[in-house]
Structure formats: structure tokens, C-alpha cells
Amino acid sequence: MPRTPVRAALAAALCAATLLTASACDTVAGLGRPASAVRGHSSAASPSAPATPAAAPTLTEAQAQAALISEADLGEPWVATDGFATWRESMLKAGTEAAEAECGKLLDALYAEELLGPDATTRASVGLDDLYDEAQLRYQVVAHTPDAVDGTLAWLESMPRECGEFTATAGGGQMAVQVTGAEMPEAGDARQGLRLVLRAVSEYDDAPVLTLHVAVVRVGDDAVVLTNGGLGEVSGDATWAAVELGAHRLTEVRKRGRAEI
């Protein structure tokens, strides 16, 4: 059974939103990443995604749930998750040497799903599984102060420089970890993406390799936090679509909430 193109599903979802212009729909439907796409953290609002008013009210539980993405947004073969992927315990729950404490902090935050720190509030979350490649996508709508979120974005931006390559230990075995920056759509008010590859150190060719996409997008006083990872192929299109659609959806939910004051 062929995989439904994620970008086609994204185009349909975005073009169904009443506030999008026809030209925006034409761009998305082409399934090509926009020429203005940037890599890394940007504090400037996207021209195609106007800055969210700073005074937007706190999201209700129902609004936070409405801002989530779902398996319907990504299309086949994505389904609601059956539980946490086993690689979270076997590979992502890892320690580092004292000299690499900052790198260990990144792994700890990913494992605990607390990239914005323990003081942030998770308003809503969802897990989705790719039935073909056995990847898992975790998606959160999180509330924190803009300054705190921007601080996290700056920290994430520094990770490829500070922790480009390091060694971690999980389950008694060593892993070689590589951290690089990742391209992201111009979504929300500020954003940062990373790509991690964790390779088990082994003499055997079939040693597990975990690939993990990481994205954080600030939208006003709220943020989208996403990880998409697996031991096989991990769809970059799915990551891109989830970030783009999720940030747009959160922006619209916040606008509606403000209008209802």
C-alpha cells in the first residue's frame, strides 16, 4: 500500500483554513519547501505567519486540544500511538561524562519531554506512530514565558556547536551521538530545529541507530514542541508538515481566543 504524500495532506489541511489566501494554497500544494525557508533560530515573525499578539489570553484546555495535530493531518501510515517507543528507554535514556554535562542535559530533556524545562506547562500532547517505518512523533502544546522559550531556542541553537559529537552511555553500552541543525519552515514567531543521530558502538553492522528530529516553535506565549524519531527511516516531510500545520493551527486558536475576550 503506497504511502500517502504528507505534503499533499498538509496542503489540503492548510487550504481548508479560511484565513489562508489562494496564493498560499498554491505554494503549499506544490509540495516544495519555500525558497525563504531558514535554518535555525529566528526571532522575526514569518511574512506568511503574522506575529501573534503578545497579549493573547491563556488557552483553555479545549483550545489547546484544538491546536494539536492528528493522524488525519499527516495521512497514511500515521495512527494514534499505542505507547512510548522502546528506544526511549534503551537509547534516549542515557548519561554522559561530567565534561559533557550540557550534552547530557539535552538528552535528559528529550527523554523527559521537557525541552522547555520543568517550569513550563504542557497544555496538550499527542503521540503518533508511523506503521510503515515504525517511527514515533510526539507533539506538545506548551505554555511558558516568551523570554524563557527564546532562551531555550538560543540554547538549542548552540547545541551543534557545543555538542556536535559526543559519547553517551545507555543500558551499559556506549553510543556515538551527533547533533546538527535542521531546516525548518518559517512558522510562528521564533523557531529552532535539531537532528540527532545516536549510534550504538558495536563491532556488528546491525547495531541500532536512532535518528531524532527535534523542533521548538514559539507562538506568542505558547510553544509547539515536537520530536520525530525511529530506528529506521524518519520522514523529514512529516516533521516539516507537523511543524508548519501545528504552528498555524496554534496561531489561529490564539486569535480566536483573543477575539472572544
mmCIF file of C-alpha atoms in Angstrom:
data_model
loop_
_atom_site.group_PDB
_atom_site.id
_atom_site.type_symbol
_atom_site.label_atom_id
_atom_site.label_comp_id
_atom_site.label_asym_id
_atom_site.label_seq_id
_atom_site.Cartn_x
_atom_site.Cartn_y
_atom_site.Cartn_z
ATOM 1 C CA MET A 1 0.000 0.000 0.000
ATOM 2 C CA PRO A 2 1.625 3.309 -1.044
ATOM 3 C CA ARG A 3 2.410 5.964 1.477
ATOM 4 C CA THR A 4 0.095 8.981 1.214
ATOM 5 C CA PRO A 5 2.285 12.047 0.481
ATOM 6 C CA VAL A 6 2.481 14.044 3.699
ATOM 7 C CA ARG A 7 2.778 17.318 1.812
ATOM 8 C CA ALA A 8 -0.471 16.606 -0.027
ATOM 9 C CA ALA A 9 -2.226 16.058 3.307
ATOM 10 C CA LEU A 10 -0.699 19.271 4.642
ATOM 11 C CA ALA A 11 -1.830 21.227 1.584
ATOM 12 C CA ALA A 12 -5.404 20.045 1.992
ATOM 13 C CA ALA A 13 -5.428 20.887 5.712
ATOM 14 C CA LEU A 14 -3.913 24.343 5.310
ATOM 15 C CA CYS A 15 -6.034 25.313 2.325
ATOM 16 C CA ALA A 16 -9.159 24.382 4.280
ATOM 17 C CA ALA A 17 -8.379 27.196 6.746
ATOM 18 C CA THR A 18 -10.448 30.247 5.891
ATOM 19 C CA LEU A 19 -7.718 32.766 6.644
ATOM 20 C CA LEU A 20 -5.250 31.452 4.079
ATOM 21 C CA THR A 21 -5.006 33.234 0.752
ATOM 22 C CA ALA A 22 -5.237 31.449 -2.578
ATOM 23 C CA SER A 23 -1.573 32.144 -3.277
ATOM 24 C CA ALA A 24 -0.576 30.454 -0.019
ATOM 25 C CA CYS A 25 -2.543 27.393 -1.028
ATOM 26 C CA ASP A 26 -0.820 27.337 -4.401
ATOM 27 C CA THR A 27 2.589 27.390 -2.703
ATOM 28 C CA VAL A 28 1.802 24.554 -0.306
ATOM 29 C CA ALA A 29 0.090 22.427 -2.904
ATOM 30 C CA GLY A 30 3.291 22.429 -4.933
ATOM 31 C CA LEU A 31 4.874 20.334 -2.168
ATOM 32 C CA GLY A 32 8.120 22.277 -2.496
ATOM 33 C CA ARG A 33 9.743 23.898 0.515
ATOM 34 C CA PRO A 34 9.531 27.695 0.188
ATOM 35 C CA ALA A 35 12.640 29.467 -1.074
ATOM 36 C CA SER A 36 12.578 31.662 2.032
ATOM 37 C CA ALA A 37 12.923 28.690 4.396
ATOM 38 C CA VAL A 38 15.564 29.302 7.023
ATOM 39 C CA ARG A 39 17.796 27.094 9.087
ATOM 40 C CA GLY A 40 17.882 27.596 12.801
ATOM 41 C CA HIS A 41 16.505 30.152 15.219
ATOM 42 C CA SER A 42 14.854 33.336 14.036
ATOM 43 C CA SER A 43 13.177 35.890 16.266
ATOM 44 C CA ALA A 44 11.460 37.588 13.326
ATOM 45 C CA ALA A 45 7.886 36.682 12.501
ATOM 46 C CA SER A 46 7.304 34.917 9.202
ATOM 47 C CA PRO A 47 5.797 37.041 6.425
ATOM 48 C CA SER A 48 3.303 34.230 5.807
ATOM 49 C CA ALA A 49 2.562 33.781 9.526
ATOM 50 C CA PRO A 50 1.933 37.187 11.166
ATOM 51 C CA ALA A 51 3.235 37.651 14.691
ATOM 52 C CA THR A 52 0.760 36.575 17.339
ATOM 53 C CA PRO A 53 -0.374 39.408 19.651
ATOM 54 C CA ALA A 54 1.621 39.277 22.884
ATOM 55 C CA ALA A 55 -1.500 39.932 24.921
ATOM 56 C CA ALA A 56 -3.374 36.834 23.729
ATOM 57 C CA PRO A 57 -5.210 35.138 26.618
ATOM 58 C CA THR A 58 -4.293 31.851 28.217
ATOM 59 C CA LEU A 59 -5.515 28.896 26.201
ATOM 60 C CA THR A 60 -8.324 26.825 27.639
ATOM 61 C CA GLU A 61 -7.951 23.057 27.710
ATOM 62 C CA ALA A 62 -10.320 22.750 24.754
ATOM 63 C CA GLN A 63 -8.340 25.322 22.756
ATOM 64 C CA ALA A 64 -5.047 23.567 23.476
ATOM 65 C CA GLN A 65 -6.530 20.283 22.301
ATOM 66 C CA ALA A 66 -7.818 22.003 19.163
ATOM 67 C CA ALA A 67 -4.280 23.219 18.435
ATOM 68 C CA LEU A 68 -2.884 19.669 18.271
ATOM 69 C CA ILE A 69 -2.217 17.813 15.050
ATOM 70 C CA SER A 70 -3.612 14.333 14.432
ATOM 71 C CA GLU A 71 -3.069 11.269 12.285
ATOM 72 C CA ALA A 72 -5.639 12.708 9.856
ATOM 73 C CA ASP A 73 -3.345 15.682 9.220
ATOM 74 C CA LEU A 74 -0.345 13.534 8.281
ATOM 75 C CA GLY A 75 -2.304 10.827 6.457
ATOM 76 C CA GLU A 76 -1.382 7.205 5.937
ATOM 77 C CA PRO A 77 0.530 5.457 7.531
ATOM 78 C CA TRP A 78 0.253 7.577 10.697
ATOM 79 C CA VAL A 79 -2.012 6.372 13.514
ATOM 80 C CA ALA A 80 -2.597 7.238 17.169
ATOM 81 C CA THR A 81 0.221 5.771 19.247
ATOM 82 C CA ASP A 82 -0.044 2.581 21.303
ATOM 83 C CA GLY A 83 2.518 3.846 23.830
ATOM 84 C CA PHE A 84 6.072 5.080 24.144
ATOM 85 C CA ALA A 85 8.611 3.625 21.711
ATOM 86 C CA THR A 86 11.025 1.132 23.279
ATOM 87 C CA TRP A 87 14.062 3.090 22.057
ATOM 88 C CA ARG A 88 13.222 5.855 24.521
ATOM 89 C CA GLU A 89 14.360 3.612 27.380
ATOM 90 C CA SER A 90 17.083 1.685 25.581
ATOM 91 C CA MET A 91 18.815 4.614 23.832
ATOM 92 C CA LEU A 92 17.397 8.042 24.716
ATOM 93 C CA LYS A 93 17.646 7.450 28.464
ATOM 94 C CA ALA A 94 21.401 7.943 28.519
ATOM 95 C CA GLY A 95 24.167 9.508 30.568
ATOM 96 C CA THR A 96 27.343 11.386 29.696
ATOM 97 C CA GLU A 97 30.682 12.181 31.290
ATOM 98 C CA ALA A 98 30.894 15.235 33.544
ATOM 99 C CA ALA A 99 32.752 17.148 30.837
ATOM 100 C CA GLU A 100 29.742 16.685 28.557
ATOM 101 C CA ALA A 101 27.108 17.660 31.108
ATOM 102 C CA GLU A 102 25.439 20.159 28.755
ATOM 103 C CA CYS A 103 25.079 17.434 26.136
ATOM 104 C CA GLY A 104 23.600 15.122 28.757
ATOM 105 C CA LYS A 105 21.141 17.881 29.643
ATOM 106 C CA LEU A 106 19.859 17.774 26.066
ATOM 107 C CA LEU A 107 19.315 14.009 26.193
ATOM 108 C CA ASP A 108 17.629 14.284 29.612
ATOM 109 C CA ALA A 109 15.246 16.968 28.355
ATOM 110 C CA LEU A 110 14.345 14.888 25.298
ATOM 111 C CA TYR A 111 13.766 11.762 27.363
ATOM 112 C CA ALA A 112 11.587 13.599 29.910
ATOM 113 C CA GLU A 113 9.795 15.578 27.167
ATOM 114 C CA GLU A 114 10.739 18.785 28.999
ATOM 115 C CA LEU A 115 12.714 20.705 26.383
ATOM 116 C CA LEU A 116 11.363 23.981 27.763
ATOM 117 C CA GLY A 117 12.263 22.998 31.313
ATOM 118 C CA PRO A 118 10.256 21.694 34.288
ATOM 119 C CA ASP A 119 8.653 25.118 34.866
ATOM 120 C CA ALA A 120 6.826 25.009 31.544
ATOM 121 C CA THR A 121 3.237 23.764 31.448
ATOM 122 C CA THR A 122 2.162 21.158 28.921
ATOM 123 C CA ARG A 123 -1.340 22.155 27.870
ATOM 124 C CA ALA A 124 -1.973 19.262 25.484
ATOM 125 C CA SER A 125 0.021 16.469 23.850
ATOM 126 C CA VAL A 126 -0.375 13.668 21.338
ATOM 127 C CA GLY A 127 1.663 10.722 20.111
ATOM 128 C CA LEU A 128 1.532 9.335 16.563
ATOM 129 C CA ASP A 129 3.135 6.198 15.110
ATOM 130 C CA ASP A 130 4.308 5.544 11.560
ATOM 131 C CA LEU A 131 3.143 1.985 10.845
ATOM 132 C CA TYR A 132 5.488 1.570 7.870
ATOM 133 C CA ASP A 133 8.809 2.784 9.254
ATOM 134 C CA GLU A 134 7.984 2.386 12.978
ATOM 135 C CA ALA A 135 8.891 5.984 13.743
ATOM 136 C CA GLN A 136 7.143 7.843 16.537
ATOM 137 C CA LEU A 137 6.156 11.507 16.602
ATOM 138 C CA ARG A 138 5.500 13.248 19.930
ATOM 139 C CA TYR A 139 3.765 16.637 19.785
ATOM 140 C CA GLN A 140 3.075 19.103 22.609
ATOM 141 C CA VAL A 141 1.436 22.488 23.045
ATOM 142 C CA VAL A 142 3.361 24.094 25.914
ATOM 143 C CA ALA A 143 2.959 27.347 27.845
ATOM 144 C CA HIS A 144 5.928 29.348 29.137
ATOM 145 C CA THR A 145 7.077 32.960 29.130
ATOM 146 C CA PRO A 146 8.339 34.208 25.746
ATOM 147 C CA ASP A 147 11.732 35.068 27.257
ATOM 148 C CA ALA A 148 12.086 31.547 28.657
ATOM 149 C CA VAL A 149 11.141 29.958 25.336
ATOM 150 C CA ASP A 150 13.547 32.213 23.445
ATOM 151 C CA GLY A 151 16.256 31.232 25.934
ATOM 152 C CA THR A 152 15.621 27.582 25.115
ATOM 153 C CA LEU A 153 15.740 28.341 21.393
ATOM 154 C CA ALA A 154 19.123 30.016 21.821
ATOM 155 C CA TRP A 155 20.348 27.024 23.843
ATOM 156 C CA LEU A 156 19.181 24.589 21.171
ATOM 157 C CA GLU A 157 20.857 26.705 18.507
ATOM 158 C CA SER A 158 24.155 26.306 20.398
ATOM 159 C CA MET A 159 23.929 22.515 20.596
ATOM 160 C CA PRO A 160 25.528 21.693 17.201
ATOM 161 C CA ARG A 161 28.478 23.862 18.201
ATOM 162 C CA GLU A 162 28.746 22.722 21.831
ATOM 163 C CA CYS A 163 27.704 19.078 21.383
ATOM 164 C CA GLY A 164 28.273 18.339 17.715
ATOM 165 C CA GLU A 165 29.771 14.945 18.561
ATOM 166 C CA PHE A 166 29.916 13.284 21.975
ATOM 167 C CA THR A 167 29.684 9.900 23.659
ATOM 168 C CA ALA A 168 26.784 8.731 25.807
ATOM 169 C CA THR A 169 26.093 5.534 27.740
ATOM 170 C CA ALA A 170 22.748 3.742 27.741
ATOM 171 C CA GLY A 171 21.891 0.297 29.040
ATOM 172 C CA GLY A 172 25.511 -0.439 29.757
ATOM 173 C CA GLY A 173 26.625 0.282 26.187
ATOM 174 C CA GLN A 174 28.218 3.269 24.543
ATOM 175 C CA MET A 175 26.693 5.415 21.825
ATOM 176 C CA ALA A 176 28.254 7.945 19.476
ATOM 177 C CA VAL A 177 25.939 10.956 19.281
ATOM 178 C CA GLN A 178 25.903 13.557 16.533
ATOM 179 C CA VAL A 179 23.897 16.802 16.758
ATOM 180 C CA THR A 180 23.288 19.074 13.765
ATOM 181 C CA GLY A 181 20.981 21.963 12.968
ATOM 182 C CA ALA A 182 17.837 21.227 10.964
ATOM 183 C CA GLU A 183 15.950 23.243 8.388
ATOM 184 C CA MET A 184 12.520 24.426 9.490
ATOM 185 C CA PRO A 185 9.565 26.201 7.901
ATOM 186 C CA GLU A 186 9.077 29.886 8.758
ATOM 187 C CA ALA A 187 6.392 29.138 11.313
ATOM 188 C CA GLY A 188 5.365 31.026 14.438
ATOM 189 C CA ASP A 189 7.312 33.908 15.972
ATOM 190 C CA ALA A 190 10.631 32.106 16.579
ATOM 191 C CA ARG A 191 11.859 28.573 15.990
ATOM 192 C CA GLN A 192 14.766 26.130 16.153
ATOM 193 C CA GLY A 193 15.307 22.617 14.808
ATOM 194 C CA LEU A 194 17.860 19.898 15.514
ATOM 195 C CA ARG A 195 18.690 16.479 14.147
ATOM 196 C CA LEU A 196 20.273 13.887 16.436
ATOM 197 C CA VAL A 197 21.782 10.559 15.400
ATOM 198 C CA LEU A 198 22.630 8.106 18.193
ATOM 199 C CA ARG A 199 24.709 5.128 17.034
ATOM 200 C CA ALA A 200 25.359 2.170 19.303
ATOM 201 C CA VAL A 201 29.104 1.464 19.419
ATOM 202 C CA SER A 202 29.469 -2.161 18.344
ATOM 203 C CA GLU A 203 31.588 -4.464 16.215
ATOM 204 C CA TYR A 204 28.433 -5.637 14.465
ATOM 205 C CA ASP A 205 26.970 -3.940 11.390
ATOM 206 C CA ASP A 206 23.386 -4.241 12.623
ATOM 207 C CA ALA A 207 23.893 -2.162 15.785
ATOM 208 C CA PRO A 208 20.883 0.133 16.320
ATOM 209 C CA VAL A 209 20.917 3.717 15.068
ATOM 210 C CA LEU A 210 18.343 6.181 16.399
ATOM 211 C CA THR A 211 17.520 9.249 14.308
ATOM 212 C CA LEU A 212 15.602 12.009 16.079
ATOM 213 C CA HIS A 213 14.177 15.227 14.640
ATOM 214 C CA VAL A 214 13.578 17.976 17.208
ATOM 215 C CA ALA A 215 11.632 21.213 16.728
ATOM 216 C CA VAL A 216 10.502 24.028 19.021
ATOM 217 C CA VAL A 217 8.359 26.913 17.731
ATOM 218 C CA ARG A 218 7.193 29.849 19.833
ATOM 219 C CA VAL A 219 3.759 31.272 19.070
ATOM 220 C CA GLY A 220 3.132 34.227 21.371
ATOM 221 C CA ASP A 221 3.092 32.957 24.960
ATOM 222 C CA ASP A 222 2.782 29.335 23.855
ATOM 223 C CA ALA A 223 5.031 26.913 22.025
ATOM 224 C CA VAL A 224 4.935 23.827 19.870
ATOM 225 C CA VAL A 225 7.442 21.130 20.841
ATOM 226 C CA LEU A 226 7.942 18.167 18.515
ATOM 227 C CA THR A 227 10.148 15.100 18.283
ATOM 228 C CA ASN A 228 10.019 12.565 15.451
ATOM 229 C CA GLY A 229 12.324 9.588 15.780
ATOM 230 C CA GLY A 230 12.917 5.950 14.990
ATOM 231 C CA LEU A 231 15.415 3.172 14.366
ATOM 232 C CA GLY A 232 14.643 3.140 10.639
ATOM 233 C CA GLU A 233 13.650 5.831 8.190
ATOM 234 C CA VAL A 234 12.331 9.025 9.799
ATOM 235 C CA SER A 235 10.228 11.174 7.482
ATOM 236 C CA GLY A 236 11.518 14.712 7.187
ATOM 237 C CA ASP A 237 8.337 15.631 5.307
ATOM 238 C CA ALA A 238 6.235 14.507 8.278
ATOM 239 C CA THR A 239 8.340 16.603 10.647
ATOM 240 C CA TRP A 240 8.093 19.638 8.361
ATOM 241 C CA ALA A 241 4.331 19.233 7.887
ATOM 242 C CA ALA A 242 3.667 18.791 11.621
ATOM 243 C CA VAL A 243 5.634 21.940 12.457
ATOM 244 C CA GLU A 244 4.062 24.041 9.721
ATOM 245 C CA LEU A 245 0.475 22.952 10.266
ATOM 246 C CA GLY A 246 0.758 22.823 14.065
ATOM 247 C CA ALA A 247 2.158 26.357 14.367
ATOM 248 C CA HIS A 248 -0.511 27.680 12.003
ATOM 249 C CA ARG A 249 -3.244 25.918 13.969
ATOM 250 C CA LEU A 250 -1.965 27.268 17.306
ATOM 251 C CA THR A 251 -1.802 30.778 15.834
ATOM 252 C CA GLU A 252 -5.430 30.576 14.688
ATOM 253 C CA VAL A 253 -6.610 29.144 18.020
ATOM 254 C CA ARG A 254 -4.914 32.011 19.862
ATOM 255 C CA LYS A 255 -6.506 34.573 17.526
ATOM 256 C CA ARG A 256 -9.947 33.112 18.128
ATOM 257 C CA GLY A 257 -9.371 33.132 21.871
ATOM 258 C CA ARG A 258 -8.376 36.796 21.746
ATOM 259 C CA ALA A 259 -11.448 37.661 19.689
ATOM 260 C CA GLU A 260 -13.693 36.068 22.306
ATOM 261 C CA ILE A 261 -12.496 38.381 25.140
#
